[in-house]
Amino acid sequence: MREDSPRSPEPTSGTAQPVIAGERVRHWPAGTVLAGLGLVFAAIAAILVMWLAVDQRLVKDVALQLHDQTVPWTIERQRLARNLEELRFGGQSVLTARDQGGREEAFFLIRVLAAHPSMGDDPRVAVLVAEVESFLAQIVSGASKPDLARWEAMSNRLRLLADDLSVEGGQRMTVELARMTDAMHQARYKLFFNMILVGVFLASFLVILQRFLIRPLQRIHASLMTLDPHGPVPQPAPLAMAEIHVVEKAIVRFHETLRENEDVRRKLERLATTDSLTGLPNRRHFMGLAAAEMARAARYGRPITVGIADLDHFKQVNDRFGHSVGDHVLQVFAALLSETLRQTDLVCRYGGEEFAFIFPETAPDEAMRLAERLRLRLADRPVVLADGQVLPVTVSLGLADGAGRGLEECLARADQALYEAKHQGRDRIIVAEAGHEDALTPPEPVAGLLQP
């Protein structure tokens, strides 16, 4: 027997709520996480800036020292070395002058150079210059061979001292430039390291966002797109930010609400379409399904049969044994219908003790065999009461060919056939014939309902 919708198990009040994964895991608010990451990044950036500032300060100090001390000192050394060379050349002129006037003029230049303030800055230069000036003052009037030999030694000393001064200036400049180069190299390495560190931090930041924010959002989107009250309960991720976790829990609660609404909808649908006593479709729902089957049969020219059944002497059962026994008889008959009829057949409680049938793809002769099987099974299955009494129950059925006719007309013809069965003595099946109108007479009461 076909029903309007598949039955689902009734939810009980003790249904366990779904366990949410990761419920005991502490979830941090996104604002706190981002603020913490921002503070960490700011601290790292401040440390790196201070680290770079040390090297920048060192480069600046070296540059200032070069500008203020090393370069002037080196220039002064070069100038002093040049003055020593001039002094040596002047002494050579004193010794090689042709006349007295030339020697005195050359000696005058020697005295001017010796009196230059820079000659006294270096003790070595001051001592040597004083010695040269004293020596040349003695030989202005003329120089002997020993004087020439002595001068040769002094000239070599002047030349070597000038070279030493030049080398000292270059060495100091080289040392300071090397310090600046080292500081610049360190700054470059630190900058490169800082760039790597910032890149690692940004990559970690992106990984955190991807794992704890973007992926949960994608999972939430997928859950919402596939949310189905018949599907499994969405499981929140164990690790997610607090806001994401709240949304995922809301989705779980929403899924529970959808499932509850679906259960309520099915209950209401069953209440609206099912007879509460027998569990069969009620008349209103049956009429809709039957009209659709009749229309399909008419559209495709298929056979179909309509029937109405009525339990015999049911009013006497209610009057003699009470309505509770009558209700039990109706339930027994409804259970027998579910066992006997086919899945494609439609049946409903039409009203009181009457039941209506639709036999799709079935001609009246085949429907007659199905109805006869039902009648025989009911006759072989009497109702046993609580006190042990046996109550035989019989049924009368009227069938009508539904091919090419409307539902209301077929039900009316099947009802006429049912009354004909009642008139002929009950517990029988009558098939309505086309154009057949019988005068109906009320059924006579039948005594002897109980059997020991």
Coordinates of C-alpha atoms in Angstrom, one line a residue:
M1 CA 0.0 0.0 0.0
R2 CA 1.5 3.4 -1.0
E3 CA 1.5 6.2 1.5
D4 CA 2.0 9.9 0.8
S5 CA 5.4 10.2 2.3
P6 CA 8.0 7.9 3.9
R7 CA 7.6 7.5 7.6
S8 CA 10.5 8.7 9.8
P9 CA 11.2 7.7 13.3
E10 CA 9.6 9.8 16.0
P11 CA 12.1 11.9 17.9
T12 CA 12.1 11.2 21.6
S13 CA 12.4 13.8 24.3
G14 CA 15.6 12.2 25.4
T15 CA 17.5 12.6 22.1
A16 CA 21.1 13.3 22.8
Q17 CA 22.4 16.6 21.5
P18 CA 25.3 16.4 19.1
V19 CA 28.7 16.6 20.6
I20 CA 30.6 19.6 19.3
A21 CA 34.2 18.8 18.6
G22 CA 36.8 21.0 20.3
E23 CA 34.2 22.4 22.9
R24 CA 36.8 22.3 25.7
V25 CA 39.5 24.0 23.6
R26 CA 40.0 27.7 24.5
H27 CA 39.3 29.9 21.5
W28 CA 40.9 33.3 21.3
P29 CA 39.0 36.3 20.0
A30 CA 40.2 37.4 16.5
G31 CA 40.8 41.0 17.8
T32 CA 43.0 39.7 20.6
V33 CA 45.0 37.4 18.2
L34 CA 45.5 40.2 15.6
A35 CA 46.4 42.7 18.4
G36 CA 48.9 40.2 19.8
L37 CA 50.4 39.6 16.4
G38 CA 50.6 43.3 15.8
L39 CA 52.4 43.9 19.1
V40 CA 54.8 41.1 18.3
F41 CA 55.5 42.6 14.9
A42 CA 55.9 46.1 16.3
A43 CA 58.3 44.7 19.0
I44 CA 60.3 42.9 16.3
A45 CA 60.3 45.9 14.1
A46 CA 61.4 48.2 16.9
I47 CA 64.3 45.8 17.9
L48 CA 65.4 45.6 14.2
V49 CA 65.3 49.4 13.8
M50 CA 67.3 49.8 17.0
W51 CA 69.8 47.2 15.8
L52 CA 70.1 49.0 12.5
A53 CA 70.4 52.3 14.2
V54 CA 73.5 51.1 16.0
D55 CA 75.3 50.5 12.7
Q56 CA 73.9 53.7 11.3
R57 CA 75.3 55.5 14.3
L58 CA 78.7 53.8 13.9
V59 CA 78.8 54.8 10.2
K60 CA 77.8 58.3 11.1
D61 CA 80.6 58.5 13.8
V62 CA 83.2 57.2 11.4
A63 CA 82.1 59.6 8.7
L64 CA 82.3 62.5 11.2
Q65 CA 85.7 61.4 12.4
L66 CA 86.9 61.2 8.8
H67 CA 85.6 64.6 8.1
D68 CA 86.6 66.3 11.3
Q69 CA 89.8 64.5 12.2
T70 CA 91.3 62.0 9.9
V71 CA 91.0 63.9 6.6
P72 CA 92.5 67.2 8.1
W73 CA 95.2 65.2 9.9
T74 CA 96.1 63.3 6.7
I75 CA 96.1 66.6 4.8
E76 CA 98.4 68.1 7.4
R77 CA 100.7 65.1 7.2
Q78 CA 100.9 65.4 3.5
R79 CA 101.6 69.1 3.8
L80 CA 104.3 68.5 6.4
A81 CA 105.9 65.8 4.2
R82 CA 105.8 68.3 1.3
N83 CA 107.5 71.0 3.5
L84 CA 110.2 68.5 4.5
E85 CA 110.8 67.8 0.8
E86 CA 111.0 71.6 0.2
L87 CA 113.4 71.8 3.1
R88 CA 115.6 69.1 1.6
F89 CA 115.5 70.7 -1.8
G90 CA 116.4 74.1 -0.2
G91 CA 119.3 72.6 1.7
Q92 CA 120.6 71.1 -1.5
S93 CA 120.3 74.6 -3.1
V94 CA 122.4 76.1 -0.3
L95 CA 125.1 73.5 -0.8
T96 CA 125.1 73.8 -4.6
A97 CA 124.8 77.6 -4.9
R98 CA 127.6 79.3 -7.1
D99 CA 128.0 82.4 -5.0
Q100 CA 127.4 83.7 -1.6
G101 CA 124.2 85.6 -2.5
G102 CA 122.6 82.5 -3.9
R103 CA 123.4 80.6 -0.7
E104 CA 122.1 83.3 1.5
E105 CA 118.9 83.5 -0.6
A106 CA 118.4 79.7 -0.4
F107 CA 119.2 79.7 3.4
F108 CA 116.5 82.4 3.8
L109 CA 113.9 80.0 2.3
I110 CA 115.2 77.3 4.7
R111 CA 114.6 79.6 7.7
V112 CA 111.1 80.5 6.4
L113 CA 110.2 76.8 6.1
A114 CA 111.7 75.9 9.5
A115 CA 109.7 78.7 11.1
H116 CA 106.4 77.3 9.8
P117 CA 104.1 76.4 12.7
S118 CA 103.4 72.9 11.3
M119 CA 107.1 72.0 11.7
G120 CA 106.6 72.0 15.5
D121 CA 103.5 69.7 15.5
D122 CA 105.6 66.5 15.3
P123 CA 108.6 66.2 17.6
R124 CA 110.5 64.2 15.1
V125 CA 110.1 66.9 12.5
A126 CA 110.9 69.6 15.0
V127 CA 114.2 68.0 16.0
L128 CA 115.3 67.2 12.5
V129 CA 114.4 70.7 11.2
A130 CA 116.3 72.4 14.0
E131 CA 119.3 70.2 13.3
V132 CA 119.1 70.9 9.5
E133 CA 118.7 74.7 10.1
S134 CA 121.7 74.7 12.5
F135 CA 123.9 72.8 10.1
L136 CA 123.0 74.9 7.1
A137 CA 123.7 78.1 9.1
Q138 CA 127.3 76.9 9.6
I139 CA 128.0 76.2 5.9
V140 CA 126.4 79.4 4.4
S141 CA 129.9 80.7 3.8
G142 CA 131.1 77.4 2.2
A143 CA 130.9 73.7 2.6
S144 CA 133.7 71.2 2.8
K145 CA 133.6 67.5 1.7
P146 CA 132.8 66.3 5.2
D147 CA 129.9 68.8 5.3
L148 CA 128.6 67.4 2.0
A149 CA 128.7 63.9 3.4
R150 CA 126.9 65.0 6.5
W151 CA 124.3 66.7 4.5
E152 CA 123.8 63.6 2.4
A153 CA 122.9 61.8 5.6
M154 CA 120.5 64.6 6.7
S155 CA 118.9 64.7 3.3
N156 CA 118.2 60.9 3.5
R157 CA 116.7 61.4 6.9
L158 CA 114.5 64.2 5.6
R159 CA 113.3 62.1 2.7
L160 CA 112.6 59.1 4.9
L161 CA 110.7 61.2 7.4
A162 CA 108.6 62.7 4.6
D163 CA 107.8 59.3 3.3
D164 CA 106.9 58.1 6.8
L165 CA 104.6 61.1 7.3
S166 CA 102.8 60.4 3.9
V167 CA 102.5 56.7 4.8
E168 CA 101.1 57.5 8.2
G169 CA 98.4 59.7 6.7
G170 CA 97.4 57.1 4.2
Q171 CA 97.4 54.3 6.8
R172 CA 95.1 56.3 9.1
M173 CA 92.8 57.1 6.2
T174 CA 92.8 53.4 5.2
V175 CA 92.0 52.3 8.8
E176 CA 89.1 54.8 9.1
L177 CA 87.7 53.8 5.6
A178 CA 88.0 50.2 6.6
R179 CA 86.0 50.9 9.8
M180 CA 83.3 52.6 7.7
T181 CA 83.3 49.8 5.2
D182 CA 82.9 47.2 8.0
A183 CA 80.1 49.2 9.5
M184 CA 78.3 49.5 6.1
H185 CA 78.8 45.8 5.5
Q186 CA 77.3 45.0 9.0
A187 CA 74.4 47.3 8.3
R188 CA 73.8 45.6 5.0
Y189 CA 73.9 42.1 6.5
K190 CA 71.6 43.2 9.3
L191 CA 69.2 44.8 6.8
F192 CA 69.2 41.6 4.8
F193 CA 68.7 39.5 8.0
N194 CA 65.9 41.9 9.0
M195 CA 64.2 41.5 5.6
I196 CA 64.4 37.7 6.0
L197 CA 63.0 38.0 9.6
V198 CA 60.2 40.3 8.5
G199 CA 59.4 37.9 5.6
V200 CA 59.3 34.9 8.0
F201 CA 57.0 36.8 10.3
L202 CA 54.7 37.8 7.4
A203 CA 54.7 34.3 6.1
S204 CA 53.8 33.0 9.6
F205 CA 51.1 35.7 9.9
L206 CA 49.6 34.6 6.5
V207 CA 49.7 30.9 7.6
I208 CA 47.9 31.8 10.9
L209 CA 45.3 33.7 8.9
Q210 CA 44.9 30.9 6.4
R211 CA 44.6 28.2 9.1
F212 CA 42.5 29.9 11.7
L213 CA 40.5 32.4 9.7
I214 CA 40.3 31.8 6.0
R215 CA 39.9 28.0 6.1
P216 CA 37.3 28.2 8.8
L217 CA 35.4 30.8 6.7
Q218 CA 35.6 28.5 3.7
R219 CA 34.4 25.6 5.8
I220 CA 31.5 27.7 7.1
H221 CA 30.6 28.6 3.5
A222 CA 30.7 25.0 2.4
S223 CA 28.6 24.0 5.5
L224 CA 26.0 26.6 4.7
M225 CA 25.9 25.7 1.0
T226 CA 25.3 22.0 1.8
L227 CA 23.3 22.4 5.0
D228 CA 20.6 19.7 5.0
P229 CA 18.4 18.6 7.9
H230 CA 18.7 15.0 6.7
G231 CA 22.5 15.2 6.6
P232 CA 25.1 14.8 9.3
V233 CA 25.6 17.4 12.0
P234 CA 28.3 20.0 11.0
Q235 CA 31.4 19.6 13.2
P236 CA 33.2 22.8 14.2
A237 CA 37.0 22.8 13.9
P238 CA 38.8 22.2 17.2
L239 CA 41.1 25.1 16.5
A240 CA 39.5 28.4 15.4
M241 CA 39.2 31.9 16.5
A242 CA 36.4 32.7 19.0
E243 CA 34.2 34.5 16.4
I244 CA 34.6 31.7 13.9
H245 CA 33.8 29.1 16.6
V246 CA 30.6 31.1 17.6
V247 CA 29.5 31.1 14.0
E248 CA 30.2 27.3 13.7
K249 CA 28.2 26.6 16.9
A250 CA 25.4 28.8 15.5
I251 CA 25.4 26.6 12.3
V252 CA 25.2 23.5 14.5
R253 CA 22.2 25.0 16.4
F254 CA 20.7 26.1 13.1
H255 CA 21.1 22.5 11.8
E256 CA 19.4 21.2 14.9
T257 CA 16.6 23.7 14.4
L258 CA 16.2 22.6 10.8
R259 CA 16.0 19.0 11.9
E260 CA 13.4 19.8 14.6
N261 CA 11.4 21.9 12.0
E262 CA 11.6 19.0 9.6
D263 CA 10.3 16.6 12.3
V264 CA 7.5 19.0 13.2
R265 CA 6.7 19.4 9.5
R266 CA 6.5 15.6 9.1
K267 CA 4.3 15.3 12.2
L268 CA 2.0 18.0 10.9
E269 CA 1.9 16.4 7.5
R270 CA 1.0 13.1 9.1
L271 CA -1.6 14.7 11.2
A272 CA -3.0 16.5 8.2
T273 CA -3.0 13.5 5.9
T274 CA -3.4 10.5 8.2
D275 CA -6.3 9.1 10.2
S276 CA -5.2 9.1 13.8
L277 CA -7.0 5.9 14.7
T278 CA -6.0 3.6 11.9
G279 CA -2.8 5.2 10.6
L280 CA -4.2 5.1 7.1
P281 CA -4.4 8.2 4.9
N282 CA -7.5 10.3 5.7
R283 CA -10.2 11.1 3.2
R284 CA -8.9 14.5 2.1
H285 CA -5.4 13.2 1.4
F286 CA -6.8 10.2 -0.3
M287 CA -9.0 12.3 -2.6
G288 CA -6.0 14.2 -3.8
L289 CA -3.9 11.1 -4.5
A290 CA -6.8 9.3 -6.1
A291 CA -7.6 12.2 -8.4
A292 CA -3.9 12.1 -9.6
E293 CA -4.1 8.4 -10.3
M294 CA -7.4 8.7 -12.1
A295 CA -6.0 11.5 -14.3
R296 CA -2.9 9.4 -15.1
A297 CA -5.0 6.4 -16.0
A298 CA -7.2 8.6 -18.3
R299 CA -4.1 10.2 -19.9
Y300 CA -2.4 7.0 -20.8
G301 CA -5.5 4.8 -21.2
R302 CA -4.7 2.5 -18.4
P303 CA -7.2 0.4 -16.4
I304 CA -8.1 1.5 -12.9
T305 CA -10.7 0.3 -10.3
V306 CA -12.3 2.2 -7.5
G307 CA -13.7 0.4 -4.4
I308 CA -15.5 1.2 -1.1
A309 CA -15.6 -1.3 1.8
D310 CA -17.8 -1.3 4.9
L311 CA -17.6 -3.4 8.0
D312 CA -20.8 -5.3 8.5
H313 CA -22.9 -4.6 11.6
F314 CA -20.3 -2.2 12.9
K315 CA -22.9 0.0 14.7
Q316 CA -24.1 -3.1 16.6
V317 CA -20.5 -3.7 17.7
N318 CA -20.3 -0.2 19.1
D319 CA -23.7 -0.4 20.8
R320 CA -23.0 -3.8 22.4
F321 CA -19.3 -3.7 23.2
G322 CA -18.5 0.0 23.3
H323 CA -16.5 2.3 21.1
S324 CA -13.2 1.1 22.4
V325 CA -13.9 -2.4 21.0
G326 CA -15.1 -0.7 17.8
D327 CA -11.9 1.2 17.6
H328 CA -9.9 -2.0 18.0
V329 CA -11.9 -3.6 15.2
L330 CA -11.1 -0.7 12.9
Q331 CA -7.4 -1.0 13.8
V332 CA -7.3 -4.7 13.2
F333 CA -9.0 -4.2 9.8
A334 CA -6.5 -1.4 8.9
A335 CA -3.6 -3.6 9.7
L336 CA -5.1 -6.3 7.5
L337 CA -5.4 -3.8 4.7
S338 CA -1.7 -2.9 5.0
E339 CA -0.7 -6.6 4.9
T340 CA -3.0 -7.6 2.0
L341 CA -3.0 -4.8 -0.5
R342 CA -0.2 -4.0 -2.8
Q343 CA 2.3 -1.2 -2.5
T344 CA 0.7 0.6 -5.5
D345 CA -2.8 0.4 -4.1
L346 CA -4.4 3.4 -2.4
V347 CA -6.6 3.1 0.6
C348 CA -8.1 5.4 3.2
R349 CA -10.6 5.6 6.0
Y350 CA -13.4 7.1 4.1
G351 CA -15.6 7.8 7.1
G352 CA -16.7 5.8 10.2
E353 CA -16.4 2.1 9.3
E354 CA -16.1 2.8 5.5
F355 CA -12.8 2.5 3.6
A356 CA -12.1 3.6 0.0
F357 CA -9.7 2.0 -2.4
I358 CA -7.9 2.8 -5.7
F359 CA -6.4 -0.1 -7.6
P360 CA -4.1 1.4 -10.3
E361 CA -3.3 -0.6 -13.4
T362 CA -6.0 -3.0 -12.3
A363 CA -9.2 -4.0 -14.2
P364 CA -12.3 -4.8 -12.2
D365 CA -11.9 -8.6 -12.5
E366 CA -8.4 -8.5 -11.0
A367 CA -9.6 -6.0 -8.4
M368 CA -12.3 -8.5 -7.6
R369 CA -9.7 -11.2 -6.8
L370 CA -7.8 -8.8 -4.6
A371 CA -10.9 -7.8 -2.7
E372 CA -11.9 -11.4 -2.3
R373 CA -8.6 -12.3 -0.8
L374 CA -9.1 -9.4 1.7
R375 CA -12.6 -10.6 2.5
L376 CA -11.4 -14.2 3.1
R377 CA -8.5 -13.1 5.3
L378 CA -10.8 -11.0 7.5
A379 CA -13.2 -13.9 7.8
D380 CA -10.4 -16.2 8.9
R381 CA -9.1 -13.7 11.5
P382 CA -11.9 -13.0 14.1
V383 CA -11.2 -10.3 16.7
V384 CA -10.4 -11.7 20.2
L385 CA -11.7 -9.5 23.0
A386 CA -10.0 -8.9 26.3
D387 CA -12.3 -11.4 28.1
G388 CA -11.6 -14.1 25.6
Q389 CA -14.7 -13.8 23.5
V390 CA -14.3 -14.1 19.8
L391 CA -15.9 -11.5 17.6
P392 CA -16.3 -12.5 13.9
V393 CA -16.0 -9.5 11.6
T394 CA -17.0 -9.4 7.9
V395 CA -16.8 -6.8 5.2
S396 CA -18.8 -5.9 2.2
L397 CA -17.2 -4.3 -0.8
G398 CA -18.4 -2.4 -3.9
L399 CA -16.1 -2.0 -6.9
A400 CA -16.5 0.2 -10.0
D401 CA -14.5 0.5 -13.2
G402 CA -12.7 3.8 -13.2
A403 CA -11.5 3.8 -16.8
G404 CA -12.7 6.9 -18.6
R405 CA -14.7 8.3 -15.6
G406 CA -14.3 10.9 -12.9
L407 CA -13.4 10.1 -9.3
E408 CA -16.7 11.3 -7.8
E409 CA -18.7 9.3 -10.3
C410 CA -16.7 6.2 -9.7
L411 CA -17.0 6.5 -5.9
A412 CA -20.8 7.0 -6.3
R413 CA -21.0 3.8 -8.5
A414 CA -18.8 1.9 -6.0
D415 CA -21.0 3.1 -3.2
Q416 CA -24.1 1.9 -5.0
A417 CA -22.4 -1.5 -5.5
L418 CA -21.6 -1.6 -1.8
Y419 CA -25.2 -1.0 -0.9
E420 CA -26.1 -3.7 -3.3
A421 CA -23.8 -6.1 -1.4
K422 CA -25.4 -5.0 1.8
H423 CA -28.8 -5.7 0.4
Q424 CA -27.8 -9.1 -0.9
G425 CA -26.8 -10.2 2.6
R426 CA -23.4 -8.6 3.4
D427 CA -20.0 -10.3 3.5
R428 CA -19.7 -10.2 -0.3
I429 CA -18.3 -8.2 -3.2
I430 CA -20.3 -6.5 -5.9
V431 CA -18.9 -4.9 -9.1
A432 CA -21.0 -2.1 -10.5
E433 CA -22.0 -2.6 -14.1
A434 CA -22.1 0.3 -16.6
G435 CA -25.5 1.9 -16.7
H436 CA -26.8 -0.4 -13.9
E437 CA -29.2 1.4 -11.4
D438 CA -30.5 -0.8 -8.6
A439 CA -33.1 0.1 -6.0
L440 CA -31.4 -0.1 -2.7
T441 CA -33.1 -1.6 0.4
P442 CA -31.8 -1.1 3.9
P443 CA -29.8 -4.1 5.3
E444 CA -31.5 -6.3 7.9
P445 CA -29.8 -6.8 11.3
V446 CA -28.0 -10.1 11.7
A447 CA -28.1 -11.9 15.1
G448 CA -25.5 -14.2 16.6
L449 CA -22.4 -12.0 16.4
L450 CA -20.5 -13.8 19.2
Q451 CA -19.0 -17.3 19.0
P452 CA -17.6 -19.1 21.9

